[in-house]
PDB file of C-alpha atoms and ligand atoms in Angstrom:
ATOM      1  CA  MET A   1     -26.045  -3.353 -20.336  1.00  0.00           C
ATOM      2  CA  ASN A   2     -22.343  -2.748 -20.796  1.00  0.00           C
ATOM      3  CA  GLY A   3     -19.688  -3.689 -18.236  1.00  0.00           C
ATOM      4  CA  LEU A   4     -19.333   0.131 -16.683  1.00  0.00           C
ATOM      5  CA  GLU A   5     -23.278   0.295 -16.519  1.00  0.00           C
ATOM      6  CA  ARG A   6     -23.151  -2.926 -14.660  1.00  0.00           C
ATOM      7  CA  VAL A   7     -20.628  -1.847 -12.377  1.00  0.00           C
ATOM      8  CA  ILE A   8     -22.674   1.517 -11.878  1.00  0.00           C
ATOM      9  CA  SER A   9     -25.615  -0.094 -10.842  1.00  0.00           C
ATOM     10  CA  ALA A  10     -24.380  -2.937  -8.692  1.00  0.00           C
ATOM     11  CA  LEU A  11     -22.335  -0.043  -6.771  1.00  0.00           C
ATOM     12  CA  ARG A  12     -25.570   1.910  -6.276  1.00  0.00           C
ATOM     13  CA  SER A  13     -27.379  -1.318  -4.733  1.00  0.00           C
ATOM     14  CA  ALA A  14     -24.563  -2.781  -2.493  1.00  0.00           C
ATOM     15  CA  GLN A  15     -24.278  -2.027   0.902  1.00  0.00           C
ATOM     16  CA  PHE A  16     -20.433  -3.073   1.465  1.00  0.00           C
ATOM     17  CA  VAL A  17     -17.926  -2.145  -1.597  1.00  0.00           C
ATOM     18  CA  VAL A  18     -14.268  -3.314  -1.050  1.00  0.00           C
ATOM     19  CA  ALA A  19     -11.045  -1.971  -3.354  1.00  0.00           C
ATOM     20  CA  LEU A  20      -7.966  -4.016  -3.589  1.00  0.00           C
ATOM     21  CA  THR A  21      -5.458  -1.511  -5.089  1.00  0.00           C
ATOM     22  CA  GLY A  22      -1.836  -2.478  -6.737  1.00  0.00           C
ATOM     23  CA  ALA A  23       1.090  -0.657  -7.850  1.00  0.00           C
ATOM     24  CA  GLY A  24      -0.682   0.298 -11.371  1.00  0.00           C
ATOM     25  CA  VAL A  25      -3.020   2.582  -9.096  1.00  0.00           C
ATOM     26  CA  SER A  26       0.111   4.991  -8.358  1.00  0.00           C
ATOM     27  CA  ALA A  27       1.705   4.549 -11.673  1.00  0.00           C
ATOM     28  CA  GLU A  28       0.127   8.099 -12.956  1.00  0.00           C
ATOM     29  CA  SER A  29       1.855   9.465 -10.094  1.00  0.00           C
ATOM     30  CA  GLY A  30       5.236   8.867 -11.294  1.00  0.00           C
ATOM     31  CA  VAL A  31       5.810   5.661  -8.798  1.00  0.00           C
ATOM     32  CA  PRO A  32       7.448   2.565 -10.732  1.00  0.00           C
ATOM     33  CA  THR A  33       5.342  -0.766 -10.660  1.00  0.00           C
ATOM     34  CA  PHE A  34       7.110  -3.676 -10.276  1.00  0.00           C
ATOM     35  CA  ARG A  35       6.188  -6.077 -13.025  1.00  0.00           C
ATOM     36  CA  GLN A  36       5.699  -3.938 -16.147  1.00  0.00           C
ATOM     37  CA  ALA A  37       8.541  -4.608 -18.784  1.00  0.00           C
ATOM     38  CA  GLN A  38      11.138  -2.138 -18.758  1.00  0.00           C
ATOM     39  CA  THR A  39       9.975   0.126 -16.162  1.00  0.00           C
ATOM     40  CA  GLY A  40       8.978  -2.011 -13.465  1.00  0.00           C
ATOM     41  CA  LEU A  41      11.081  -2.303 -10.388  1.00  0.00           C
ATOM     42  CA  TRP A  42      11.799  -6.112 -10.552  1.00  0.00           C
ATOM     43  CA  ALA A  43      12.723  -5.562 -14.390  1.00  0.00           C
ATOM     44  CA  GLN A  44      15.561  -3.361 -12.851  1.00  0.00           C
ATOM     45  CA  PHE A  45      16.446  -4.595  -9.532  1.00  0.00           C
ATOM     46  CA  ASP A  46      16.936  -8.054  -8.286  1.00  0.00           C
ATOM     47  CA  PRO A  47      14.581  -8.562  -5.391  1.00  0.00           C
ATOM     48  CA  ALA A  48      16.509 -11.610  -3.902  1.00  0.00           C
ATOM     49  CA  GLU A  49      19.222  -8.951  -3.389  1.00  0.00           C
ATOM     50  CA  LEU A  50      17.027  -5.911  -2.209  1.00  0.00           C
ATOM     51  CA  ALA A  51      13.647  -7.335  -0.757  1.00  0.00           C
ATOM     52  CA  THR A  52      14.443 -10.507   1.443  1.00  0.00           C
ATOM     53  CA  PRO A  53      15.419 -10.837   4.991  1.00  0.00           C
ATOM     54  CA  GLU A  54      18.207 -12.709   3.855  1.00  0.00           C
ATOM     55  CA  ALA A  55      19.256  -9.684   1.837  1.00  0.00           C
ATOM     56  CA  PHE A  56      19.030  -7.753   4.692  1.00  0.00           C
ATOM     57  CA  ALA A  57      21.148  -9.858   6.811  1.00  0.00           C
ATOM     58  CA  ARG A  58      23.910  -9.782   4.154  1.00  0.00           C
ATOM     59  CA  ASN A  59      24.008  -6.209   3.342  1.00  0.00           C
ATOM     60  CA  PRO A  60      21.826  -3.924   5.726  1.00  0.00           C
ATOM     61  CA  ASP A  61      23.019  -0.632   4.101  1.00  0.00           C
ATOM     62  CA  ARG A  62      22.382  -1.563   0.775  1.00  0.00           C
ATOM     63  CA  VAL A  63      19.021  -2.665   1.140  1.00  0.00           C
ATOM     64  CA  TRP A  64      18.505   0.305   3.280  1.00  0.00           C
ATOM     65  CA  ALA A  65      19.800   2.803   0.502  1.00  0.00           C
ATOM     66  CA  TRP A  66      17.107   1.345  -1.903  1.00  0.00           C
ATOM     67  CA  TYR A  67      14.171   1.815   0.211  1.00  0.00           C
ATOM     68  CA  ALA A  68      15.615   5.187   0.925  1.00  0.00           C
ATOM     69  CA  TRP A  69      15.156   6.089  -2.906  1.00  0.00           C
ATOM     70  CA  ARG A  70      12.122   4.529  -2.791  1.00  0.00           C
ATOM     71  CA  ARG A  71      10.900   6.630   0.074  1.00  0.00           C
ATOM     72  CA  SER A  72      12.108   9.507  -1.550  1.00  0.00           C
ATOM     73  CA  LEU A  73      10.180   9.139  -5.038  1.00  0.00           C
ATOM     74  CA  VAL A  74       7.202   8.774  -3.644  1.00  0.00           C
ATOM     75  CA  GLU A  75       7.763  11.461  -1.130  1.00  0.00           C
ATOM     76  CA  GLN A  76       8.003  13.695  -4.408  1.00  0.00           C
ATOM     77  CA  ALA A  77       5.025  12.212  -5.927  1.00  0.00           C
ATOM     78  CA  GLU A  78       1.786  13.432  -5.437  1.00  0.00           C
ATOM     79  CA  PRO A  79      -1.872  11.479  -5.347  1.00  0.00           C
ATOM     80  CA  ASN A  80      -3.444  11.173  -8.669  1.00  0.00           C
ATOM     81  CA  PRO A  81      -7.391  11.436  -9.849  1.00  0.00           C
ATOM     82  CA  ALA A  82      -7.283   7.436  -9.149  1.00  0.00           C
ATOM     83  CA  HIS A  83      -6.552   7.807  -5.430  1.00  0.00           C
ATOM     84  CA  ARG A  84      -8.946  10.716  -4.872  1.00  0.00           C
ATOM     85  CA  ALA A  85     -11.813   9.122  -6.198  1.00  0.00           C
ATOM     86  CA  LEU A  86     -11.109   6.233  -4.065  1.00  0.00           C
ATOM     87  CA  ALA A  87     -11.513   8.802  -1.113  1.00  0.00           C
ATOM     88  CA  GLU A  88     -14.395  10.160  -2.245  1.00  0.00           C
ATOM     89  CA  LEU A  89     -15.791   6.626  -3.249  1.00  0.00           C
ATOM     90  CA  ALA A  90     -15.407   6.137   0.777  1.00  0.00           C
ATOM     91  CA  ARG A  91     -17.931   9.157   1.580  1.00  0.00           C
ATOM     92  CA  ARG A  92     -20.279   8.477  -0.932  1.00  0.00           C
ATOM     93  CA  LEU A  93     -20.924   4.748  -0.623  1.00  0.00           C
ATOM     94  CA  PRO A  94     -22.516   3.339   2.827  1.00  0.00           C
ATOM     95  CA  ARG A  95     -19.665   1.014   3.378  1.00  0.00           C
ATOM     96  CA  PHE A  96     -16.243   1.195   1.934  1.00  0.00           C
ATOM     97  CA  THR A  97     -13.115  -0.755   2.865  1.00  0.00           C
ATOM     98  CA  LEU A  98      -9.877   0.219   1.061  1.00  0.00           C
ATOM     99  CA  ILE A  99      -7.141  -2.441   0.919  1.00  0.00           C
ATOM    100  CA  THR A 100      -3.768  -1.757  -0.834  1.00  0.00           C
ATOM    101  CA  GLN A 101      -0.584  -3.611  -1.849  1.00  0.00           C
ATOM    102  CA  ASN A 102       1.190  -0.482  -2.012  1.00  0.00           C
ATOM    103  CA  VAL A 103       3.594   0.930   0.535  1.00  0.00           C
ATOM    104  CA  ASP A 104       3.865   4.518  -0.480  1.00  0.00           C
ATOM    105  CA  GLY A 105       0.847   6.145   1.355  1.00  0.00           C
ATOM    106  CA  LEU A 106      -0.579   7.916  -1.381  1.00  0.00           C
ATOM    107  CA  HIS A 107      -3.953   6.820  -0.592  1.00  0.00           C
ATOM    108  CA  GLN A 108      -3.505   8.364   2.839  1.00  0.00           C
ATOM    109  CA  ARG A 109      -2.404  11.420   1.259  1.00  0.00           C
ATOM    110  CA  ALA A 110      -5.596  11.714  -1.403  1.00  0.00           C
ATOM    111  CA  GLY A 111      -7.959  11.670   1.969  1.00  0.00           C
ATOM    112  CA  SER A 112      -8.307   7.995   2.628  1.00  0.00           C
ATOM    113  CA  ALA A 113      -8.945   7.618   6.483  1.00  0.00           C
ATOM    114  CA  GLU A 114      -8.750   4.167   6.978  1.00  0.00           C
ATOM    115  CA  VAL A 115      -6.649   1.688   4.544  1.00  0.00           C
ATOM    116  CA  ILE A 116      -5.772  -1.879   5.180  1.00  0.00           C
ATOM    117  CA  GLU A 117      -1.639  -1.911   4.216  1.00  0.00           C
ATOM    118  CA  LEU A 118      -1.059  -5.346   3.487  1.00  0.00           C
ATOM    119  CA  HIS A 119       2.585  -4.949   2.795  1.00  0.00           C
ATOM    120  CA  GLY A 120       3.320  -2.588   5.028  1.00  0.00           C
ATOM    121  CA  SER A 121       4.920   1.089   4.653  1.00  0.00           C
ATOM    122  CA  LEU A 122       7.648   2.758   3.470  1.00  0.00           C
ATOM    123  CA  GLN A 123       7.091   5.624   5.921  1.00  0.00           C
ATOM    124  CA  ARG A 124       7.119   3.262   9.022  1.00  0.00           C
ATOM    125  CA  TYR A 125      10.635   1.547  10.310  1.00  0.00           C
ATOM    126  CA  ARG A 126      11.139  -1.429  13.117  1.00  0.00           C
ATOM    127  CA  CYS A 127      14.095  -3.021  14.500  1.00  0.00           C
ATOM    128  CA  ALA A 128      14.660  -6.295  12.395  1.00  0.00           C
ATOM    129  CA  ILE A 129      15.441  -8.377  15.816  1.00  0.00           C
ATOM    130  CA  CYS A 130      13.089  -7.019  18.446  1.00  0.00           C
ATOM    131  CA  ALA A 131      10.223  -4.969  16.191  1.00  0.00           C
ATOM    132  CA  THR A 132      10.755  -1.626  18.021  1.00  0.00           C
ATOM    133  CA  PRO A 133       8.853   0.614  16.060  1.00  0.00           C
ATOM    134  CA  VAL A 134      11.190   3.446  15.254  1.00  0.00           C
ATOM    135  CA  ALA A 135      10.443   7.007  13.601  1.00  0.00           C
ATOM    136  CA  ILE A 136      12.319   8.162  10.955  1.00  0.00           C
ATOM    137  CA  PRO A 137      11.344  11.628   9.613  1.00  0.00           C
ATOM    138  CA  ALA A 138      12.283  11.914   5.407  1.00  0.00           C
ATOM    139  CA  GLU A 139      14.167  14.937   6.265  1.00  0.00           C
ATOM    140  CA  ALA A 140      16.188  13.179   8.843  1.00  0.00           C
ATOM    141  CA  HIS A 141      17.001   9.751   6.989  1.00  0.00           C
ATOM    142  CA  PRO A 142      20.254   8.097   7.912  1.00  0.00           C
ATOM    143  CA  PRO A 143      22.517   7.097   5.249  1.00  0.00           C
ATOM    144  CA  ARG A 144      23.047   3.717   6.551  1.00  0.00           C
ATOM    145  CA  SER A 145      20.854   1.432   8.570  1.00  0.00           C
ATOM    146  CA  PRO A 146      20.690   2.871  12.165  1.00  0.00           C
ATOM    147  CA  VAL A 147      20.572   0.343  14.807  1.00  0.00           C
ATOM    148  CA  CYS A 148      17.838  -0.323  17.592  1.00  0.00           C
ATOM    149  CA  VAL A 149      18.820   1.314  21.023  1.00  0.00           C
ATOM    150  CA  ARG A 150      17.034  -1.337  22.718  1.00  0.00           C
ATOM    151  CA  CYS A 151      18.674  -4.642  21.256  1.00  0.00           C
ATOM    152  CA  GLY A 152      21.539  -3.335  18.781  1.00  0.00           C
ATOM    153  CA  GLY A 153      19.770  -4.789  16.014  1.00  0.00           C
ATOM    154  CA  HIS A 154      19.369  -3.166  12.406  1.00  0.00           C
ATOM    155  CA  ILE A 155      16.320  -0.942  11.804  1.00  0.00           C
ATOM    156  CA  ARG A 156      14.229  -2.193   8.845  1.00  0.00           C
ATOM    157  CA  PRO A 157      11.687  -0.502   6.813  1.00  0.00           C
ATOM    158  CA  ASP A 158       8.027  -1.686   8.102  1.00  0.00           C
ATOM    159  CA  VAL A 159       7.384  -3.729   4.558  1.00  0.00           C
ATOM    160  CA  VAL A 160       6.771  -7.291   3.955  1.00  0.00           C
ATOM    161  CA  TRP A 161       9.820  -8.837   2.075  1.00  0.00           C
ATOM    162  CA  PHE A 162       9.629 -11.969   0.025  1.00  0.00           C
ATOM    163  CA  GLY A 163       9.091 -15.197   2.264  1.00  0.00           C
ATOM    164  CA  GLU A 164       7.960 -13.014   5.124  1.00  0.00           C
ATOM    165  CA  PRO A 165       4.131 -13.436   6.179  1.00  0.00           C
ATOM    166  CA  LEU A 166       1.725 -10.520   5.595  1.00  0.00           C
ATOM    167  CA  PRO A 167       0.597  -8.664   8.821  1.00  0.00           C
ATOM    168  CA  GLU A 168      -2.071 -10.890  10.455  1.00  0.00           C
ATOM    169  CA  ALA A 169      -4.230  -8.219  11.418  1.00  0.00           C
ATOM    170  CA  ALA A 170      -4.635  -6.766   8.253  1.00  0.00           C
ATOM    171  CA  LEU A 171      -4.524 -10.144   6.630  1.00  0.00           C
ATOM    172  CA  SER A 172      -7.658 -11.080   8.094  1.00  0.00           C
ATOM    173  CA  ALA A 173      -9.434  -7.694   8.041  1.00  0.00           C
ATOM    174  CA  ALA A 174      -8.654  -7.916   4.085  1.00  0.00           C
ATOM    175  CA  PHE A 175     -10.492 -11.371   3.789  1.00  0.00           C
ATOM    176  CA  ASP A 176     -13.148 -10.489   6.184  1.00  0.00           C
ATOM    177  CA  ALA A 177     -13.778  -7.860   4.119  1.00  0.00           C
ATOM    178  CA  ALA A 178     -13.580  -9.480   0.639  1.00  0.00           C
ATOM    179  CA  ARG A 179     -16.180 -12.443   2.072  1.00  0.00           C
ATOM    180  CA  ARG A 180     -18.681  -9.331   3.083  1.00  0.00           C
ATOM    181  CA  ALA A 181     -18.621  -7.762  -0.318  1.00  0.00           C
ATOM    182  CA  GLN A 182     -21.211  -7.232  -2.755  1.00  0.00           C
ATOM    183  CA  VAL A 183     -18.997  -5.228  -5.321  1.00  0.00           C
ATOM    184  CA  PHE A 184     -15.036  -5.941  -5.189  1.00  0.00           C
ATOM    185  CA  LEU A 185     -12.883  -3.426  -7.131  1.00  0.00           C
ATOM    186  CA  SER A 186      -9.467  -5.033  -8.175  1.00  0.00           C
ATOM    187  CA  ILE A 187      -7.566  -1.832  -9.414  1.00  0.00           C
ATOM    188  CA  GLY A 188      -3.628  -1.308 -10.953  1.00  0.00           C
ATOM    189  CA  THR A 189      -2.665  -5.414  -9.674  1.00  0.00           C
ATOM    190  CA  SER A 190      -1.406  -8.134 -11.995  1.00  0.00           C
ATOM    191  CA  GLY A 191      -2.676 -10.234  -9.885  1.00  0.00           C
ATOM    192  CA  LEU A 192       0.246 -12.608  -9.100  1.00  0.00           C
ATOM    193  CA  VAL A 193       1.264 -11.893  -5.780  1.00  0.00           C
ATOM    194  CA  GLU A 194      -0.422 -14.209  -3.167  1.00  0.00           C
ATOM    195  CA  PRO A 195      -2.145 -14.113  -0.915  1.00  0.00           C
ATOM    196  CA  ALA A 196      -3.688 -10.398  -2.427  1.00  0.00           C
ATOM    197  CA  ALA A 197      -4.435 -12.284  -5.606  1.00  0.00           C
ATOM    198  CA  SER A 198      -6.784 -14.737  -3.809  1.00  0.00           C
ATOM    199  CA  LEU A 199      -9.100 -11.761  -2.442  1.00  0.00           C
ATOM    200  CA  ALA A 200     -10.884 -11.330  -5.421  1.00  0.00           C
ATOM    201  CA  ARG A 201     -12.100 -15.300  -6.096  1.00  0.00           C
ATOM    202  CA  VAL A 202     -12.975 -15.596  -2.177  1.00  0.00           C
ATOM    203  CA  SER A 203     -14.711 -12.117  -2.753  1.00  0.00           C
ATOM    204  CA  SER A 204     -16.372 -14.038  -5.882  1.00  0.00           C
ATOM    205  CA  ARG A 205     -17.214 -17.197  -4.755  1.00  0.00           C
ATOM    206  CA  ALA A 206     -19.002 -14.995  -1.649  1.00  0.00           C
ATOM    207  CA  GLY A 207     -21.344 -13.444  -4.203  1.00  0.00           C
ATOM    208  CA  ALA A 208     -19.591 -10.164  -5.066  1.00  0.00           C
ATOM    209  CA  LEU A 209     -19.114  -8.873  -8.439  1.00  0.00           C
ATOM    210  CA  VAL A 210     -15.453  -8.524  -9.019  1.00  0.00           C
ATOM    211  CA  VAL A 211     -14.521  -5.698 -11.135  1.00  0.00           C
ATOM    212  CA  HIS A 212     -10.669  -5.398 -12.767  1.00  0.00           C
ATOM    213  CA  VAL A 213      -9.493  -1.820 -13.553  1.00  0.00           C
ATOM    214  CA  ASN A 214      -6.318  -2.168 -15.411  1.00  0.00           C
ATOM    215  CA  PRO A 215      -4.919  -1.679 -18.982  1.00  0.00           C
ATOM    216  CA  GLU A 216      -3.750  -5.176 -19.065  1.00  0.00           C
ATOM    217  CA  GLN A 217      -5.736  -8.382 -18.395  1.00  0.00           C
ATOM    218  CA  PRO A 218      -4.538  -9.483 -14.900  1.00  0.00           C
ATOM    219  CA  ALA A 219      -3.746 -12.951 -13.802  1.00  0.00           C
ATOM    220  CA  ASN A 220      -6.424 -13.370 -11.346  1.00  0.00           C
ATOM    221  CA  MET A 221      -9.353 -12.691 -13.410  1.00  0.00           C
ATOM    222  CA  SER A 222     -12.483 -15.372 -13.232  1.00  0.00           C
ATOM    223  CA  ALA A 223     -15.500 -15.989 -15.516  1.00  0.00           C
ATOM    224  CA  GLY A 224     -18.009 -13.637 -14.274  1.00  0.00           C
ATOM    225  CA  ASP A 225     -15.813 -10.858 -13.649  1.00  0.00           C
ATOM    226  CA  ILE A 226     -16.115  -7.725 -15.258  1.00  0.00           C
ATOM    227  CA  TYR A 227     -12.994  -6.010 -17.027  1.00  0.00           C
ATOM    228  CA  LEU A 228     -12.656  -2.456 -17.306  1.00  0.00           C
ATOM    229  CA  CYS A 229      -9.588  -2.086 -19.792  1.00  0.00           C
ATOM    230  CA  GLY A 230      -7.997   1.449 -18.932  1.00  0.00           C
ATOM    231  CA  ARG A 231      -6.092   3.506 -16.367  1.00  0.00           C
ATOM    232  CA  ALA A 232      -7.073   4.195 -12.789  1.00  0.00           C
ATOM    233  CA  GLY A 233      -6.725   7.503 -13.282  1.00  0.00           C
ATOM    234  CA  GLU A 234      -9.359   7.589 -16.136  1.00  0.00           C
ATOM    235  CA  ILE A 235     -11.755   5.151 -15.452  1.00  0.00           C
ATOM    236  CA  LEU A 236     -12.103   5.655 -11.639  1.00  0.00           C
ATOM    237  CA  PRO A 237     -13.241   9.406 -12.028  1.00  0.00           C
ATOM    238  CA  ILE A 238     -15.519   8.141 -14.779  1.00  0.00           C
ATOM    239  CA  ILE A 239     -17.346   5.491 -12.556  1.00  0.00           C
ATOM    240  CA  LEU A 240     -17.833   8.452  -9.780  1.00  0.00           C
ATOM    241  CA  ALA A 241     -19.030  11.087 -12.103  1.00  0.00           C
ATOM    242  CA  ARG A 242     -21.606   8.199 -13.736  1.00  0.00           C
ATOM    243  CA  LEU A 243     -22.749   7.391 -10.069  1.00  0.00           C
ATOM    244  CA  ALA A 244     -23.353  10.867  -9.195  1.00  0.00           C
ATOM    245  CA  GLU A 245     -25.494  11.276 -12.910  1.00  0.00           C
ATOM    246  CA  VAL A 246     -27.638   8.305 -12.110  1.00  0.00           C
ATOM    247  CA  GLY A 247     -28.370   9.399  -8.572  1.00  0.00           C
ATOM    248  CA  GLN A 248     -29.501  12.745 -10.012  1.00  0.00           C
ATOM    249  CA  GLU A 249     -31.426  10.792 -12.919  1.00  0.00           C
ATOM    250  CA  ASN A 250     -33.367   8.605 -10.075  1.00  0.00           C
ATOM    251  CA  ALA A 251     -34.015  11.811  -8.092  1.00  0.00           C
ATOM    252  CA  ARG A 252     -35.880  13.422 -10.848  1.00  0.00           C
TER     253      ARG A 252
HETATM  254  P1  OAD B 301       2.742  -5.198 -10.422  1.00  0.00           P
HETATM  255  O1  OAD B 301       3.610  -4.637 -10.754  1.00  0.00           O
HETATM  256  O2  OAD B 301       2.641  -6.653 -10.507  1.00  0.00           O
HETATM  257  O3  OAD B 301       1.492  -4.864 -11.418  1.00  0.00           O
HETATM  258  C1  OAD B 301       0.938  -3.607 -11.828  1.00  0.00           C
HETATM  259  C2  OAD B 301      -0.294  -3.725 -12.440  1.00  0.00           C
HETATM  260  O4  OAD B 301      -0.970  -2.058 -13.017  1.00  0.00           O
HETATM  261  C3  OAD B 301      -0.360  -4.141 -14.275  1.00  0.00           C
HETATM  262  O5  OAD B 301      -1.059  -5.058 -14.225  1.00  0.00           O
HETATM  263  C4  OAD B 301      -0.307  -3.322 -14.458  1.00  0.00           C
HETATM  264  O6  OAD B 301      -0.895  -3.570 -16.319  1.00  0.00           O
HETATM  265  C5  OAD B 301      -1.257  -2.263 -13.932  1.00  0.00           C
HETATM  266  N1  OAD B 301      -1.155  -0.762 -14.479  1.00  0.00           N
HETATM  267  C6  OAD B 301       0.059  -0.062 -14.823  1.00  0.00           C
HETATM  268  N2  OAD B 301      -0.489   1.075 -14.915  1.00  0.00           N
HETATM  269  C7  OAD B 301      -1.703   1.571 -14.672  1.00  0.00           C
HETATM  270  C8  OAD B 301      -2.525   2.245 -14.458  1.00  0.00           C
HETATM  271  N3  OAD B 301      -2.319   3.586 -15.083  1.00  0.00           N
HETATM  272  N4  OAD B 301      -4.004   2.287 -13.880  1.00  0.00           N
HETATM  273  C9  OAD B 301      -4.134   0.695 -13.740  1.00  0.00           C
HETATM  274  N5  OAD B 301      -3.690  -0.155 -13.778  1.00  0.00           N
HETATM  275  C10 OAD B 301      -2.322  -0.305 -14.171  1.00  0.00           C
HETATM  276  O7  OAD B 301       2.483  -4.479  -9.070  1.00  0.00           O
HETATM  277  P2  OAD B 301       1.337  -5.224  -7.909  1.00  0.00           P
HETATM  278  O8  OAD B 301       0.236  -6.171  -8.285  1.00  0.00           O
HETATM  279  O9  OAD B 301       1.025  -4.354  -7.144  1.00  0.00           O
HETATM  280  O10 OAD B 301       4.713  -6.827  -3.175  1.00  0.00           O
HETATM  281  O11 OAD B 301       2.212  -6.213  -7.272  1.00  0.00           O
HETATM  282  C11 OAD B 301       2.126  -6.887  -6.080  1.00  0.00           C
HETATM  283  C12 OAD B 301       3.125  -7.134  -5.200  1.00  0.00           C
HETATM  284  O12 OAD B 301       4.437  -7.434  -5.792  1.00  0.00           O
HETATM  285  C13 OAD B 301       3.728  -5.561  -4.563  1.00  0.00           C
HETATM  286  O13 OAD B 301       2.819  -5.418  -3.314  1.00  0.00           O
HETATM  287  C14 OAD B 301       5.354  -5.976  -4.122  1.00  0.00           C
HETATM  288  C15 OAD B 301       5.469  -6.934  -5.380  1.00  0.00           C
HETATM  289  O14 OAD B 301       6.497  -7.554  -5.418  1.00  0.00           O
HETATM  290  C16 OAD B 301       5.770  -6.491  -2.011  1.00  0.00           C
HETATM  291  O15 OAD B 301       7.015  -5.892  -2.451  1.00  0.00           O
HETATM  292  C17 OAD B 301       5.887  -7.471  -0.880  1.00  0.00           C
END
């Protein structure tokens, strides 16, 4: 049986399936990834100047402007067939949990109702000092970082920066799901950033079949994992279509 057929057969018998996505799932929507040579955000921008609490404390307006630019990019982008296929998988499988490292909101726009956001969201904001959430509609995005009406602290995007812990509830829900899954799909992530990169290994140790969907082999592949080489926007719709075909064949 080839890799794809093994994945289909595992998905058909699984009671619980988990998918973890990274920047690659939004690449076909035109949202830049982080680590790809030339086009990745970290090839063009220094994360130490833009994605750390220290950078924000030094120059809140520069960090604010960069995140405003990223938010405008994702708001102009549309969900692609990979996002839509994952929303459809949630409807077809008995139990399905979607975990993302992305902050772009494209899974939700594609119809995924419940998404565990490990790294926060570009669409949410909070005070950097007292953590009060603040709503900032895209059309009323101020050019400079506003200040909190409660404590006077600067308002920041509610994303995880380097050196910061991940949101506790999201992290523990993600590891719980990884331990319970029979199939763990790791899609469009380089597998280099912890703790998200460990989810696949934890799931595999707990007995899941781990499947990587990526045009390049990710760093966190282990022996026994299946690697489906290609774009998420091509492979995930094939998985969906094949699942439906096999379902019909078995019904005959
Ligand atoms: P990376 O930029 O590290 O990796 C993107 C992955 O997507 C690479 O492995 C690509 O090969 C793959 N890829 C590119 N196009 C693809 C496509 N069409 N279909 C499938 N895969 C494709 O992004 P992440 O792994 O998401 O964190 O990075 C993890 C975290 O590092 C991010 O959430 C961000 C960053 O620093 C924070 O900002 C906290």
